[in-house]
């Protein structure tokens, strides 16, 4: 009976996770936000218009962009504008493609940028450089865009950016901090695409994958005024005691801090007068969709927050503590309960194993479930379907997960210490496998108690 209930709950957890993705389908998100009637284009949520444009005023309409969810966003714009589109150029992660009629797709690597991404970004920047007053450019930006639009600045080369990115990922720097660095060692980020495209009109549509939906952080804000500075970057290096910074990066950042090269564009500069920035999808929409699905399955629901950050192991233990509280006292809501949270945690890497923050979350939570009755399930998954450098979206655990590992000669603590959640869950059959979802709005975590 216990195994049957857990099997049902694990199925329900995965169905709720899938339900969370429905509200952040990139194609539908764009179609909800952008409406076209003849030459009249309106932008805004379904219940209001925030910007209206007369397409007849523009000589050329073009698409550019980058990110894991950018291909379906481009498909939506092609469906809306059809042959009005003069040209389209986007960079996406390998495998995250769609059939497009007028848009050229360059596939590139993520989270570490590669030469394909650099070449694709060069082509986009060269194209934007030729933009004129009567051009209308639609920028389609989603999570992963920072790594997928990676043209280095100055004399910096790609391998040096890769080396620094690896160091930042390993030390546990937040996405905001990593992107602040990326903006200042790149030619495309921190508002620099807006500078390149000026004096064209730009509509920048973003699918947010950052806590708090700060526009300048999403894909490092190619068309958004930058709030960070060269001096901030040096502060990040000091915070994490980063040493061995590649010489070309060191020299470039020093020149920036000393004012010998221009800062990234800031709010109030004329280049942003005809740039319209909008968020068309975000993590809270995914959580609200998960909430509805859970309620349809008979659960009482509570959304904790869409802004959860911090060290993954610590956040995991908070969630397992909530599960224990529900079992013992029925608080904050009584069973059948579904606690939902979102955001993006960080992993400080100490080992050489394989995994991602969602798998690490579940492996850290699993030992706290061992002595609970077999009616608790915890799921953590990345909405993009890829957790870290793996083919899993995350994992699903229950009170028997650790025991399954022991029966196979594995100790959860050892695998956790080696940051090797993937190989643990691969054997216990606890991986959450969705394949690429073509969206990306951070993570969704579920605590189910029957």
Coordinates of C-alpha atoms in Angstrom, one line a residue, residues 60-443:
X60 CA 12.5 47.0 -42.3
X61 CA 11.4 44.7 -39.5
X62 CA 14.0 42.3 -38.1
X63 CA 14.4 39.7 -35.4
X64 CA 17.6 39.1 -33.2
X65 CA 18.2 37.4 -29.9
X66 CA 19.6 34.5 -27.9
X67 CA 18.6 32.0 -25.3
X68 CA 17.3 28.5 -24.7
X69 CA 13.7 29.6 -25.4
X70 CA 14.4 32.0 -28.2
X71 CA 13.5 29.6 -31.1
X72 CA 9.8 29.3 -30.1
X73 CA 9.7 33.0 -29.4
X74 CA 10.9 33.6 -32.9
X75 CA 8.3 31.2 -34.3
X76 CA 5.6 33.2 -32.6
X77 CA 6.9 36.4 -34.1
X78 CA 7.0 34.8 -37.6
X79 CA 3.4 33.7 -37.2
X80 CA 2.4 37.2 -36.2
X81 CA 4.4 39.2 -38.8
X82 CA 4.9 36.7 -41.6
X83 CA 6.6 38.2 -44.6
X84 CA 6.8 41.6 -43.0
X85 CA 10.0 40.2 -41.4
X86 CA 13.1 41.3 -43.4
X87 CA 15.6 39.1 -41.6
X88 CA 16.0 37.1 -38.4
X89 CA 19.1 35.9 -36.6
X90 CA 19.2 34.1 -33.2
X91 CA 21.6 32.0 -31.1
X92 CA 20.2 29.0 -29.2
X93 CA 21.6 26.1 -27.2
X94 CA 22.4 22.9 -29.1
X95 CA 19.2 21.0 -29.7
X96 CA 16.9 23.9 -28.7
X97 CA 15.8 24.5 -32.3
X98 CA 12.5 24.9 -34.2
X99 CA 11.5 25.0 -37.9
X100 CA 11.6 28.7 -38.8
X101 CA 11.0 30.3 -42.2
X102 CA 12.7 33.7 -42.0
X103 CA 15.1 33.4 -39.1
X104 CA 18.6 31.9 -39.2
X105 CA 19.4 29.8 -36.1
X106 CA 22.9 29.4 -34.8
X107 CA 23.3 26.6 -32.2
X108 CA 25.9 27.1 -29.5
X109 CA 27.0 25.8 -26.1
X110 CA 25.7 26.6 -22.6
X111 CA 26.6 27.3 -19.8
X112 CA 30.2 27.7 -21.1
X113 CA 30.2 29.7 -24.3
X114 CA 31.9 28.3 -27.5
X115 CA 33.1 29.6 -30.8
X116 CA 29.8 29.0 -32.5
X117 CA 28.2 31.4 -30.1
X118 CA 30.9 34.0 -30.7
X119 CA 30.5 33.8 -34.5
X120 CA 26.7 34.0 -34.2
X121 CA 27.0 37.0 -32.0
X122 CA 29.4 38.7 -34.4
X123 CA 26.9 38.3 -37.2
X124 CA 24.1 39.8 -35.0
X125 CA 26.2 42.8 -34.0
X126 CA 27.3 43.4 -37.6
X127 CA 23.7 43.3 -38.6
X128 CA 22.6 45.7 -35.8
X129 CA 25.5 48.1 -36.7
X130 CA 23.8 48.7 -40.0
X131 CA 20.4 49.5 -38.5
X132 CA 18.8 52.9 -39.4
X133 CA 16.2 55.3 -38.1
X134 CA 13.3 53.5 -39.9
X135 CA 14.3 50.0 -38.7
X136 CA 12.1 48.1 -36.2
X137 CA 14.0 45.4 -34.4
X138 CA 12.5 42.7 -32.2
X139 CA 14.9 41.3 -29.7
X140 CA 14.0 37.9 -28.3
X141 CA 15.9 37.1 -25.1
X142 CA 15.6 34.2 -22.7
X143 CA 17.5 32.3 -20.1
X144 CA 20.9 31.1 -21.3
X145 CA 21.2 34.2 -23.5
X146 CA 24.3 35.4 -21.6
X147 CA 26.3 32.4 -22.5
X148 CA 24.8 32.2 -26.0
X149 CA 25.7 35.8 -26.9
X150 CA 29.3 35.7 -25.9
X151 CA 31.5 38.0 -28.1
X152 CA 34.5 39.0 -26.0
X153 CA 35.4 42.6 -25.5
X154 CA 38.7 44.2 -26.5
X155 CA 41.6 41.8 -26.7
X156 CA 39.9 39.1 -24.6
X157 CA 39.6 35.7 -26.2
X158 CA 36.9 33.0 -25.7
X159 CA 39.1 30.6 -23.8
X160 CA 39.8 33.3 -21.2
X161 CA 36.1 34.0 -20.8
X162 CA 35.5 30.3 -20.4
X163 CA 38.2 30.0 -17.7
X164 CA 36.8 32.9 -15.7
X165 CA 33.2 31.6 -16.1
X166 CA 34.3 28.2 -14.7
X167 CA 35.9 29.9 -11.7
X168 CA 32.7 32.0 -11.0
X169 CA 30.5 28.9 -11.3
X170 CA 32.8 26.9 -9.0
X171 CA 33.0 29.5 -6.3
X172 CA 29.2 29.8 -5.9
X173 CA 28.8 33.3 -7.3
X174 CA 25.1 34.2 -7.9
X175 CA 23.7 34.7 -11.4
X176 CA 23.6 38.4 -10.8
X177 CA 27.3 38.5 -10.0
X178 CA 28.3 36.3 -12.9
X179 CA 26.3 38.4 -15.3
X180 CA 27.8 41.7 -13.9
X181 CA 31.2 40.2 -14.8
X182 CA 30.0 39.0 -18.2
X183 CA 28.7 42.5 -19.1
X184 CA 32.1 44.0 -18.7
X185 CA 34.1 41.5 -20.6
X186 CA 31.7 41.2 -23.6
X187 CA 30.7 43.4 -26.6
X188 CA 27.0 42.4 -26.6
X189 CA 25.8 42.7 -23.0
X190 CA 24.8 45.4 -20.5
X191 CA 23.0 47.5 -23.0
X192 CA 25.7 47.3 -25.6
X193 CA 23.4 45.9 -28.3
X194 CA 21.1 48.9 -27.8
X195 CA 24.1 51.1 -28.4
X196 CA 25.0 49.2 -31.5
X197 CA 21.4 49.2 -32.9
X198 CA 20.8 52.9 -32.3
X199 CA 19.0 54.8 -33.9
X200 CA 16.5 52.0 -34.7
X201 CA 13.4 51.3 -32.6
X202 CA 13.8 48.1 -30.6
X203 CA 11.2 46.0 -28.8
X204 CA 13.0 43.7 -26.4
X205 CA 10.8 40.7 -25.3
X206 CA 12.3 38.7 -22.4
X207 CA 11.5 35.4 -20.7
X208 CA 12.9 35.9 -17.2
X209 CA 15.2 33.3 -15.6
X210 CA 16.5 35.5 -12.8
X211 CA 15.3 36.0 -9.2
X212 CA 13.3 39.3 -8.9
X213 CA 13.0 39.6 -12.8
X214 CA 15.6 42.3 -12.9
X215 CA 15.7 43.2 -16.6
X216 CA 19.4 44.1 -16.7
X217 CA 20.3 40.7 -15.3
X218 CA 18.2 38.6 -17.8
X219 CA 20.8 37.3 -20.3
X220 CA 23.0 40.1 -19.0
X221 CA 20.6 42.7 -20.5
X222 CA 21.8 43.2 -24.1
X223 CA 19.2 46.0 -24.6
X224 CA 18.8 47.2 -21.0
X225 CA 20.6 49.9 -19.1
X226 CA 23.3 48.4 -17.0
X227 CA 23.3 49.1 -13.2
X228 CA 26.7 47.5 -12.6
X229 CA 30.2 49.0 -13.1
X230 CA 33.7 47.9 -13.7
X231 CA 34.4 48.7 -10.0
X232 CA 31.6 46.3 -9.0
X233 CA 33.3 43.5 -11.0
X234 CA 36.5 44.0 -9.0
X235 CA 34.4 43.8 -5.8
X236 CA 33.0 40.5 -6.9
X237 CA 36.5 39.1 -7.4
X238 CA 37.5 40.3 -3.9
X239 CA 34.4 38.7 -2.4
X240 CA 35.3 35.3 -3.7
X241 CA 39.1 35.7 -3.5
X242 CA 39.4 34.9 -7.2
X243 CA 43.0 34.8 -8.3
X244 CA 44.7 33.9 -11.6
X245 CA 42.4 36.2 -13.6
X246 CA 43.6 35.9 -17.3
X247 CA 45.8 38.9 -18.1
X248 CA 43.7 40.2 -21.0
X249 CA 40.6 40.3 -18.8
X250 CA 42.7 41.9 -15.9
X251 CA 43.9 44.6 -18.3
X252 CA 40.5 45.3 -19.8
X253 CA 38.7 45.6 -16.4
X254 CA 41.5 47.8 -15.0
X255 CA 41.2 50.1 -18.0
X256 CA 37.4 50.2 -17.4
X257 CA 37.8 51.0 -13.7
X258 CA 40.2 53.7 -14.5
X259 CA 37.9 55.3 -17.1
X260 CA 40.2 54.6 -20.1
X261 CA 37.5 52.7 -21.9
X262 CA 33.7 53.5 -21.9
X263 CA 31.4 52.1 -19.2
X264 CA 28.4 50.0 -20.3
X265 CA 25.4 52.2 -21.2
X266 CA 23.4 53.5 -18.2
X267 CA 19.8 54.6 -17.7
X268 CA 19.0 58.0 -19.2
X269 CA 21.3 57.8 -22.2
X270 CA 19.7 58.8 -25.5
X271 CA 20.3 55.3 -27.0
X272 CA 17.4 54.0 -24.9
X273 CA 14.8 56.5 -25.9
X274 CA 13.3 54.1 -28.6
X275 CA 14.0 50.9 -26.7
X276 CA 10.9 49.1 -25.2
X277 CA 11.8 46.4 -22.7
X278 CA 9.1 43.9 -21.6
X279 CA 9.0 40.6 -19.6
X280 CA 6.6 38.2 -21.2
X281 CA 7.1 35.2 -18.8
X282 CA 8.6 34.5 -15.4
X283 CA 9.0 32.0 -12.6
X284 CA 5.9 33.2 -10.6
X285 CA 3.7 32.3 -13.6
X286 CA 5.1 28.8 -13.6
X287 CA 4.5 28.5 -9.8
X288 CA 0.9 29.7 -10.2
X289 CA 0.3 27.2 -13.0
X290 CA 1.8 24.4 -10.7
X291 CA -0.6 25.6 -8.0
X292 CA -3.6 25.2 -10.2
X293 CA -2.5 21.7 -11.3
X294 CA -1.9 20.6 -7.7
X295 CA -5.3 21.8 -6.7
X296 CA -6.9 19.9 -9.6
X297 CA -5.2 16.8 -8.2
X298 CA -6.8 17.4 -4.8
X299 CA -3.9 19.1 -2.9
X300 CA -4.1 22.1 -0.6
X301 CA -1.4 24.5 -1.9
X302 CA 0.9 27.2 -0.7
X303 CA 3.4 29.1 -2.8
X304 CA 6.4 30.0 -0.5
X305 CA 8.2 32.3 -2.9
X306 CA 9.5 32.7 -6.5
X307 CA 12.6 34.4 -5.2
X308 CA 14.4 31.6 -3.2
X309 CA 18.2 31.9 -3.4
X310 CA 21.1 30.6 -1.3
X311 CA 23.3 27.6 -1.0
X312 CA 21.4 24.6 -2.4
X313 CA 22.0 22.2 0.5
X314 CA 20.7 24.7 3.0
X315 CA 17.6 25.6 1.0
X316 CA 16.9 21.8 0.6
X317 CA 17.0 21.2 4.4
X318 CA 14.5 24.1 4.9
X319 CA 12.1 22.4 2.5
X320 CA 12.5 19.0 4.1
X321 CA 11.9 20.7 7.5
X322 CA 8.6 22.1 6.1
X323 CA 7.7 18.5 5.1
X324 CA 8.4 17.3 8.6
X325 CA 6.3 20.1 10.1
X326 CA 3.3 19.2 7.9
X327 CA 3.6 15.6 8.9
X328 CA 3.8 16.4 12.6
X329 CA 1.5 19.4 13.1
X330 CA -0.3 20.1 9.8
X331 CA 1.3 23.5 9.5
X332 CA 1.5 25.7 7.5
X333 CA -1.2 23.7 5.6
X334 CA -2.6 20.3 6.4
X335 CA -2.4 17.2 4.1
X336 CA -3.0 16.6 1.3
X337 CA -0.4 19.5 1.0
X338 CA 1.6 20.8 -1.9
X339 CA 4.3 23.4 -1.0
X340 CA 5.7 25.2 -4.1
X341 CA 8.7 27.4 -4.4
X342 CA 10.8 28.8 -7.2
X343 CA 14.0 30.8 -7.8
X344 CA 17.5 29.7 -8.3
X345 CA 20.0 28.4 -5.8
X346 CA 23.7 28.0 -6.1
X347 CA 26.1 25.1 -5.6
X348 CA 29.6 25.5 -4.1
X349 CA 31.6 22.8 -5.8
X350 CA 33.9 20.7 -3.6
X351 CA 34.0 17.4 -5.6
X352 CA 34.4 16.2 -9.2
X353 CA 31.0 14.5 -9.6
X354 CA 28.2 15.2 -12.0
X355 CA 24.9 16.9 -11.3
X356 CA 23.1 20.2 -11.0
X357 CA 21.5 22.4 -8.4
X358 CA 18.2 20.6 -8.6
X359 CA 19.7 17.1 -8.2
X360 CA 21.9 18.4 -5.4
X361 CA 18.8 19.8 -3.7
X362 CA 17.0 16.5 -3.8
X363 CA 20.1 14.5 -2.6
X364 CA 20.5 17.0 0.3
X365 CA 16.8 16.7 1.2
X366 CA 16.5 12.9 1.0
X367 CA 18.3 11.9 4.2
X368 CA 15.9 14.1 6.2
X369 CA 12.9 12.1 4.9
X370 CA 14.2 8.7 6.0
X371 CA 12.3 8.5 9.3
X372 CA 9.1 10.1 7.9
X373 CA 6.1 8.0 6.9
X374 CA 6.0 6.9 3.2
X375 CA 3.6 9.7 2.1
X376 CA 6.1 12.5 1.4
X377 CA 7.7 13.3 -2.0
X378 CA 10.0 16.2 -2.9
X379 CA 10.7 17.2 -6.5
X380 CA 13.1 19.9 -7.8
X381 CA 13.4 20.6 -11.5
X382 CA 14.9 23.1 -13.9
X383 CA 12.2 24.5 -16.2
X384 CA 14.6 24.2 -19.1
X385 CA 14.8 20.4 -18.8
X386 CA 18.6 20.5 -18.3
X387 CA 20.0 20.6 -14.7
X388 CA 23.6 21.6 -14.9
X389 CA 25.7 19.7 -17.5
X390 CA 23.3 16.7 -17.5
X391 CA 20.4 15.3 -19.5
X392 CA 18.1 15.4 -16.4
X393 CA 15.8 18.3 -15.3
X394 CA 16.3 17.4 -11.7
X395 CA 15.2 14.6 -9.4
X396 CA 12.2 13.2 -7.3
X397 CA 12.9 11.7 -3.8
X398 CA 10.8 10.0 -1.1
X399 CA 11.5 8.4 2.3
X400 CA 12.9 5.2 0.6
X401 CA 15.4 7.0 -1.7
X402 CA 18.4 6.8 0.7
X403 CA 17.6 3.2 1.5
X404 CA 17.5 2.3 -2.2
X405 CA 21.0 3.7 -2.4
X406 CA 22.3 1.7 0.6
X407 CA 20.9 -1.5 -1.0
X408 CA 23.1 -0.7 -4.0
X409 CA 26.2 0.0 -1.9
X410 CA 25.9 3.8 -2.1
X411 CA 25.9 6.3 0.8
X412 CA 24.0 9.5 0.0
X413 CA 26.4 11.6 2.1
X414 CA 29.4 10.5 0.1
X415 CA 27.8 11.3 -3.3
X416 CA 26.6 14.7 -1.9
X417 CA 30.1 15.5 -0.7
X418 CA 31.4 14.8 -4.2
X419 CA 28.7 16.8 -5.9
X420 CA 27.7 13.6 -7.7
X421 CA 23.9 13.5 -7.4
X422 CA 23.4 12.4 -11.0
X423 CA 25.2 9.1 -10.6
X424 CA 23.4 8.4 -7.3
X425 CA 19.9 9.1 -8.8
X426 CA 20.8 7.3 -12.0
X427 CA 21.1 4.1 -10.1
X428 CA 18.1 4.7 -7.7
X429 CA 15.9 5.6 -10.7
X430 CA 15.1 9.0 -9.1
X431 CA 16.1 11.3 -12.0
X432 CA 13.5 13.7 -13.4
X433 CA 13.8 13.4 -17.2
X434 CA 11.9 15.8 -19.4
X435 CA 14.2 16.5 -22.4
X436 CA 14.6 20.1 -23.6
X437 CA 11.5 22.0 -22.8
X438 CA 12.3 25.1 -24.9
X439 CA 11.6 27.4 -22.0
X440 CA 13.6 28.6 -19.1
X441 CA 12.3 30.5 -16.0
X442 CA 14.6 29.1 -13.3
X443 CA 13.5 26.2 -11.0

